Coordinates of C-alpha atoms and ligand atoms in Angstrom, one line a residue:
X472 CA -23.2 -6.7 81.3
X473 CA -22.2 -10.1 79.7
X474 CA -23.9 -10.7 76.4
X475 CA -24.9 -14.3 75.5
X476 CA -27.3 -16.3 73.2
X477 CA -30.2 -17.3 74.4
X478 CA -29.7 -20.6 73.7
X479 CA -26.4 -20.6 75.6
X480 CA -28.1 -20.0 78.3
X481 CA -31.1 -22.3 77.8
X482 CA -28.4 -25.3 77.1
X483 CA -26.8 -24.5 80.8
X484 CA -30.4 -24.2 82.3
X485 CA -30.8 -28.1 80.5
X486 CA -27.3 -29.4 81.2
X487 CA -26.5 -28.6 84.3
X488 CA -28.8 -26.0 86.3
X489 CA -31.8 -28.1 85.7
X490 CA -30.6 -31.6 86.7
X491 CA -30.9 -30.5 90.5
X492 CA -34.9 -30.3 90.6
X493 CA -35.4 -27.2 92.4
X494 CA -36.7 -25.0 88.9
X495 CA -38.4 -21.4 91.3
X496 CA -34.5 -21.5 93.1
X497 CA -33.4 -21.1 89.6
X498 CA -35.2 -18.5 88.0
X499 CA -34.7 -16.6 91.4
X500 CA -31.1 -17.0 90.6
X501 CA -31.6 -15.7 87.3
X502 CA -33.4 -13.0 88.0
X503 CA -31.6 -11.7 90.9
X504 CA -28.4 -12.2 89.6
X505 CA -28.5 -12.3 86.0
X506 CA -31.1 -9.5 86.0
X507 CA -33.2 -11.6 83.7
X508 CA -37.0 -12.5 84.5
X509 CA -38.9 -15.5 84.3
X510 CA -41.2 -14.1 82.2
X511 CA -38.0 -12.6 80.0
X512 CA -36.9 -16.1 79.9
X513 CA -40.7 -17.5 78.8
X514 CA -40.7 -15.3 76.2
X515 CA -37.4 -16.2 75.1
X516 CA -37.7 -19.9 74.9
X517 CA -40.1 -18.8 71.4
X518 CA -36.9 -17.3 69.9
X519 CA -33.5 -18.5 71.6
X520 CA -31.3 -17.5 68.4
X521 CA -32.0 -13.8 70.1
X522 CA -28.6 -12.3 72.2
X523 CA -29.7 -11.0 75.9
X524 CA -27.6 -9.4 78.3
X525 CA -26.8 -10.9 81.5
X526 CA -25.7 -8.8 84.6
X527 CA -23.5 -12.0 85.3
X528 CA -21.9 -14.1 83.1
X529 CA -22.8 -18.2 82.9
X530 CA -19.7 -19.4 85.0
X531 CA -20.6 -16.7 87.7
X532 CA -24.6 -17.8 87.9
X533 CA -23.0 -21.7 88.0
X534 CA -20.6 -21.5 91.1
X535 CA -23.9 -19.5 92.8
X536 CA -25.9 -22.5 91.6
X537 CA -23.5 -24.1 92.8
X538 CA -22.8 -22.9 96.4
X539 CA -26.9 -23.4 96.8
X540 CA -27.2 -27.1 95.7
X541 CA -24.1 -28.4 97.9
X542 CA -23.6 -25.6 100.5
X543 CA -27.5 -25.1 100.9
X544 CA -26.8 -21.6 101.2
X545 CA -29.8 -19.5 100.3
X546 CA -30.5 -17.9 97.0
X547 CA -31.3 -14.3 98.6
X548 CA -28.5 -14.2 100.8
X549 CA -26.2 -15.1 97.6
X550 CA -27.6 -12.8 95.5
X551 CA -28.2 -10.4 98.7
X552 CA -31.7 -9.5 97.5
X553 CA -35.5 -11.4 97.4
X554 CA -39.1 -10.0 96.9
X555 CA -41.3 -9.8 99.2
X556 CA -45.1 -8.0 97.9
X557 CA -43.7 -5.8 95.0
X558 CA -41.0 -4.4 96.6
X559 CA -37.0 -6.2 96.0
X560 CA -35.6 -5.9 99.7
X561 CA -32.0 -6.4 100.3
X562 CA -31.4 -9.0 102.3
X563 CA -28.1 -10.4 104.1
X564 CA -27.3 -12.9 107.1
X565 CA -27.9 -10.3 109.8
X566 CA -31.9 -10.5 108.8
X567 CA -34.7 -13.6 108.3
X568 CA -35.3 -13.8 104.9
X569 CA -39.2 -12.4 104.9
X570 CA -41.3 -14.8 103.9
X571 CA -44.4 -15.4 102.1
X572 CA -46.9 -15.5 104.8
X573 CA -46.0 -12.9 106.3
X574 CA -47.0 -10.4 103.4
X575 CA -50.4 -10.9 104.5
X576 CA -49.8 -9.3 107.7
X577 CA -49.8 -6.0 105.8
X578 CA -52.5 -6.0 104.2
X579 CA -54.2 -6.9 107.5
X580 CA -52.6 -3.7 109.4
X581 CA -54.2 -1.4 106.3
X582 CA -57.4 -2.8 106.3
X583 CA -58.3 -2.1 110.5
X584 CA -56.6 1.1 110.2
X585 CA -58.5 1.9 106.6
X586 CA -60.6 4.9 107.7
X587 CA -58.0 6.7 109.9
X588 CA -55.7 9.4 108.3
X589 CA -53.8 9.7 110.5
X590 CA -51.8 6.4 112.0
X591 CA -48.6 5.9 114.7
X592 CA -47.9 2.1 113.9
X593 CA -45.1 0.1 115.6
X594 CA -43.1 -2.3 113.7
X595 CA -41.0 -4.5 116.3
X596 CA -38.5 -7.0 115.0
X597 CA -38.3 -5.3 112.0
X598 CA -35.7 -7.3 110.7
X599 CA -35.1 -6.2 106.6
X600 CA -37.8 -3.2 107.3
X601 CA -40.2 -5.6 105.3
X602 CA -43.4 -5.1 106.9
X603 CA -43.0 -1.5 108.0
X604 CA -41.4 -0.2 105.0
X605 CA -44.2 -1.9 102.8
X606 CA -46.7 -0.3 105.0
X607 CA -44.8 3.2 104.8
X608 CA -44.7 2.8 101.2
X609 CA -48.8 2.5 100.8
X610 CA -49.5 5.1 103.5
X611 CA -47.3 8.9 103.2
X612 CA -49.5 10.0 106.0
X613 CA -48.7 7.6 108.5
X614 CA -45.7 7.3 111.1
X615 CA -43.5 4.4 111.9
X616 CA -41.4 3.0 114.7
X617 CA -39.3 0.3 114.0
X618 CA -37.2 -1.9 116.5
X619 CA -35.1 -4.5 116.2
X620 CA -32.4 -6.1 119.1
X621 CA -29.9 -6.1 116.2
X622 CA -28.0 -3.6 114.8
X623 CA -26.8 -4.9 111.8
X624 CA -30.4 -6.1 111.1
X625 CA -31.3 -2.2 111.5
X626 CA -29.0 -0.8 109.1
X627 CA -30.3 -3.2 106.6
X628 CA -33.7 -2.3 107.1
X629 CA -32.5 1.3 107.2
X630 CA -30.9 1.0 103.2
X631 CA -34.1 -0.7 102.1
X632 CA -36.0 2.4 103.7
X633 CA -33.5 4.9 102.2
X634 CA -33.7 2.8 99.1
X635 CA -37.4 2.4 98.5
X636 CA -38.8 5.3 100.4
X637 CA -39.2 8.9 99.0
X638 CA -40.2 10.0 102.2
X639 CA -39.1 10.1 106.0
X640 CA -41.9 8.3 107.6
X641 CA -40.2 5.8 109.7
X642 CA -37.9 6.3 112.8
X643 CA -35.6 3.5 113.5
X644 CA -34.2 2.1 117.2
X645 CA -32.2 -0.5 118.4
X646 CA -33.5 -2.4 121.3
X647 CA -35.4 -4.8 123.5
X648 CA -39.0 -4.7 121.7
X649 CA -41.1 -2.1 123.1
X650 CA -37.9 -0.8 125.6
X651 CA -36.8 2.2 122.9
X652 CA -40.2 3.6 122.4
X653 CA -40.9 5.5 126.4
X654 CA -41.8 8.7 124.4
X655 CA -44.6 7.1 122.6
X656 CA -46.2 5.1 125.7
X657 CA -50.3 5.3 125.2
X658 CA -49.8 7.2 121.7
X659 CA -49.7 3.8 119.1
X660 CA -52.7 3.2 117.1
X661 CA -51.4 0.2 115.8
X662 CA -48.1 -2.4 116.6
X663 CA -47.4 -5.2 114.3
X664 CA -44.5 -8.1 115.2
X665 CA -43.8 -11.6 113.6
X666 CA -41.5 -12.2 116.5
X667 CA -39.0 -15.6 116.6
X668 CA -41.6 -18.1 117.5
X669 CA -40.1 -21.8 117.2
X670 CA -40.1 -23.3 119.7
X671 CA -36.9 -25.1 120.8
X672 CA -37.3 -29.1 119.5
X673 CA -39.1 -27.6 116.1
X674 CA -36.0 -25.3 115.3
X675 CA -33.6 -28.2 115.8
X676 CA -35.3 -30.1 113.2
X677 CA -35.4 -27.1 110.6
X678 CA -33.6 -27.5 107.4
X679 CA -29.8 -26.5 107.3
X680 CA -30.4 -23.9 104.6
X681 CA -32.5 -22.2 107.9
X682 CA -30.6 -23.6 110.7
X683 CA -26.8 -22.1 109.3
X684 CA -27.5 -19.6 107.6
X685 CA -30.4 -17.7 108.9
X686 CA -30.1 -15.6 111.8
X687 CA -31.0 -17.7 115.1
X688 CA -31.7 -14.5 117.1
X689 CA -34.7 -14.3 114.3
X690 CA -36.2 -17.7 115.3
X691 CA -35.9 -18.9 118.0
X692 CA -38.7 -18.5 120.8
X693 CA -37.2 -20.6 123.5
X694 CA -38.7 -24.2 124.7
X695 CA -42.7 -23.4 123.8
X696 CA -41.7 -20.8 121.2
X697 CA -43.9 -18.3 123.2
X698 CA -40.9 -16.4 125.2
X699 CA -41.4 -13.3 122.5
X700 CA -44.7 -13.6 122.2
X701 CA -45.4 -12.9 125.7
X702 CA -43.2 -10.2 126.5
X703 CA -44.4 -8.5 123.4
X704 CA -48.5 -8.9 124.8
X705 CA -47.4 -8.7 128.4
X706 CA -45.9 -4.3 127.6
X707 CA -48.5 -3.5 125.0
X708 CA -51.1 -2.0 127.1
X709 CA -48.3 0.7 128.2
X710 CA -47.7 1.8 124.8
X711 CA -50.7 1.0 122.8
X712 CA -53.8 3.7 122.8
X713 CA -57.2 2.5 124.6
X714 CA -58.8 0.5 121.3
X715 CA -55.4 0.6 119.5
X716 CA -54.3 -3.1 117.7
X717 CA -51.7 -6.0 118.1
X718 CA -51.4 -7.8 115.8
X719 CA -49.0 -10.8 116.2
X720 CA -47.7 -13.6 113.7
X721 CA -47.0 -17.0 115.1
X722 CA -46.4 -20.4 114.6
X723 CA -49.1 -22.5 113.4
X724 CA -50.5 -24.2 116.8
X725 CA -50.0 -21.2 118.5
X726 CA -52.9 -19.4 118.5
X727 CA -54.9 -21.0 121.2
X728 CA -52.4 -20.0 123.7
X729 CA -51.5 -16.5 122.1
X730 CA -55.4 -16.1 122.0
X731 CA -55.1 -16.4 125.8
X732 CA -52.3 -14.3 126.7
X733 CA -54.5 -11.3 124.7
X734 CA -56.9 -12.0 127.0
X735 CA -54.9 -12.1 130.3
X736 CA -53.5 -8.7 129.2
X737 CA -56.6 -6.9 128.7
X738 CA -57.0 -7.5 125.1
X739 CA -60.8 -7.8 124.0
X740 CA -61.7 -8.7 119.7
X741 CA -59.5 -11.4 119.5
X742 CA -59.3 -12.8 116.2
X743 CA -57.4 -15.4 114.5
X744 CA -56.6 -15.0 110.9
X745 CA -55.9 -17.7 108.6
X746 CA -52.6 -17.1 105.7
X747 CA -53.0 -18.0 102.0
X748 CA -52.7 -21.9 102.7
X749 CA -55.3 -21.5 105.6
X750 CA -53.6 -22.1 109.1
X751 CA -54.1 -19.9 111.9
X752 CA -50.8 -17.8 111.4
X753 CA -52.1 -14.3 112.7
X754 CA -53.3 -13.4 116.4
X755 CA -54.9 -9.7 116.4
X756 CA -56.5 -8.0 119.4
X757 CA -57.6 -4.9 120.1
X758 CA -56.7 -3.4 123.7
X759 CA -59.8 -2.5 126.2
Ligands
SAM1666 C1 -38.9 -13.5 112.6 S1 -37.9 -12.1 112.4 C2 -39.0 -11.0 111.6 C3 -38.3 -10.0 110.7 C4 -39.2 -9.2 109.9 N1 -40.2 -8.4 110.7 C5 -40.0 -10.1 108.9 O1 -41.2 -10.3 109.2 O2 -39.4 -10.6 108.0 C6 -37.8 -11.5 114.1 C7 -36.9 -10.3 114.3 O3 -37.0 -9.9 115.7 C8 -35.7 -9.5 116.1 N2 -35.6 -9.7 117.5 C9 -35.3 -10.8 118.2 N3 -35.3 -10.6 119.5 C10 -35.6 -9.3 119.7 C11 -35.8 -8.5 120.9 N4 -35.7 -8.9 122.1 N5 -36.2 -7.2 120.7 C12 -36.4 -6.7 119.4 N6 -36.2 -7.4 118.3 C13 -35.8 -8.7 118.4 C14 -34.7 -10.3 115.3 O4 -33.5 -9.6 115.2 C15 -35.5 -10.4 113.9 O5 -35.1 -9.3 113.1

């Protein structure tokens, strides 16, 4: 730990941190790396002659600070952490940094399956284990599958699982979407994906904090962005139970067409779901 005043702190935050406007990539950094809040920091702007401690001292945070303004590397895969709902997921370049939106799609999985006990869900792309640890977390009962084409992605969402998990609800494979999980065909209640889903022309135009640094295998959905998307629709009815759920994140003009693929594929209830900033983000169906 690195003790400081307050107000050294508060006089790097105004000299140099702050002159690059970007103030939520900062307290991230601070948090994340320094171990202090923004709240802790809020609370200390009413007394900065008080000494904190700092997980990191001020040159250390700086050349971070740094290696984000000019290098536009990420704040999470500096610090090799973010949040995402209440939990604080490791993160590194093998996995997408979860995102906000995508939080919701918990919260949507709970509330269809609200009155079973007893749930098989099927996390695929699971990336940094976001979605299905969060839904692990919330549910002891329950039972996960997990899949991911990316090893390295899997043991990352493996340590977040180890890490934030007292229990042994998920099972983890390696593979082509639904290809690893043969033993469970007809058996899922539910099967959740946010799947790479840019399209081709709309990922070349993506910022380069995105295009070099996060992982492309994680984006991309070839030329109409829907390449995942149907695969993942097109094999559900093998694995999914009669009535069980999809329910699919995509981009935001895609639910028309992904809305039509459910249907081709023997999909019935199609719904789509608005995120927090109201576009049509989630496509769920429930299979005939
Ligand atoms: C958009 S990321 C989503 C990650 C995580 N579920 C989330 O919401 O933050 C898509 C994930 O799908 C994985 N993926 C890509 N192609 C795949 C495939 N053919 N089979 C299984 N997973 C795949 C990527 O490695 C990546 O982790």
């Amino acid at each position: 730990m690195f003790k400081v005043s307050a107000k050294e702190l508060f006089l790097w935050l105004k000299d140099d941190a702050s002159k690059r406007d970007n103030k939520e990539s900062l307290y991230l950094l601070i948090d994340l790396l320094g171990g202090i809040s923004k709240q802790d920091l809020n609370s200390l702007r009413i007394d900065s002659s008080k000494e904190i401690y700092l997980k990191q001292d001020i040159k250390k945070l700086n050349s971070y600070w740094n290696d984000f303004i000019n290098k536009e590397i990420p704040i999470q895969y500096l610090c090799g952490y973010t949040y995402w709902r209440d939990l604080k997921l490791k993160v590194s370049r093998d996995v997408l940094i979860p995102r906000r939106e995508t939080e919701q799609i918990a919260d949507i999985v709970m509330d269809i399956c609200r009155l079973k006990k007893k749930v098989l869900y099927a996390d695929l792309g699971t990336g940094s284990g976001a979605i299905a640890i969060a839904i692990a977390i919330s549910n002891k009962n329950w039972r996960g599958l997990a899949t991911d084409i990316d090893s390295n992605a899997l043991n990352v969402a493996n340590e977040n699982f180890q890490r934030l998990c007292n229990t042994s609800n998920i099972k983890f494979y390696c593979s082509n979407w639904w290809k690893p999980l043969v033993n469970y065909a007809g058996k899922i209640d539910v099967a959740i994906s946010n799947p790479p889903y840019i399209p081709s022309k709309v990922y070349e135009g993506l910022s380069t904090s995105v295009k070099k640094y996060e992982p492309e295998i994680a984006l991309k959905g070839g030329e109409d962005g829907l390449r995942h998307l149907d695969q993942i629709i097109k094999f559900a009815p093998k694995f999914l139970k009669k009535g069980g759920w999809l329910i699919l994140e995509n981009h935001f003009d895609q639910s028309n067409q992904v809305s039509s693929l459910l249907k081709n594929n023997s999909f019935e209830s199609i719904e789509v779901i608005n995120d927090y900033s109201g576009i049509g983000r989630f496509t769920i169906a429930r299979y005939k």
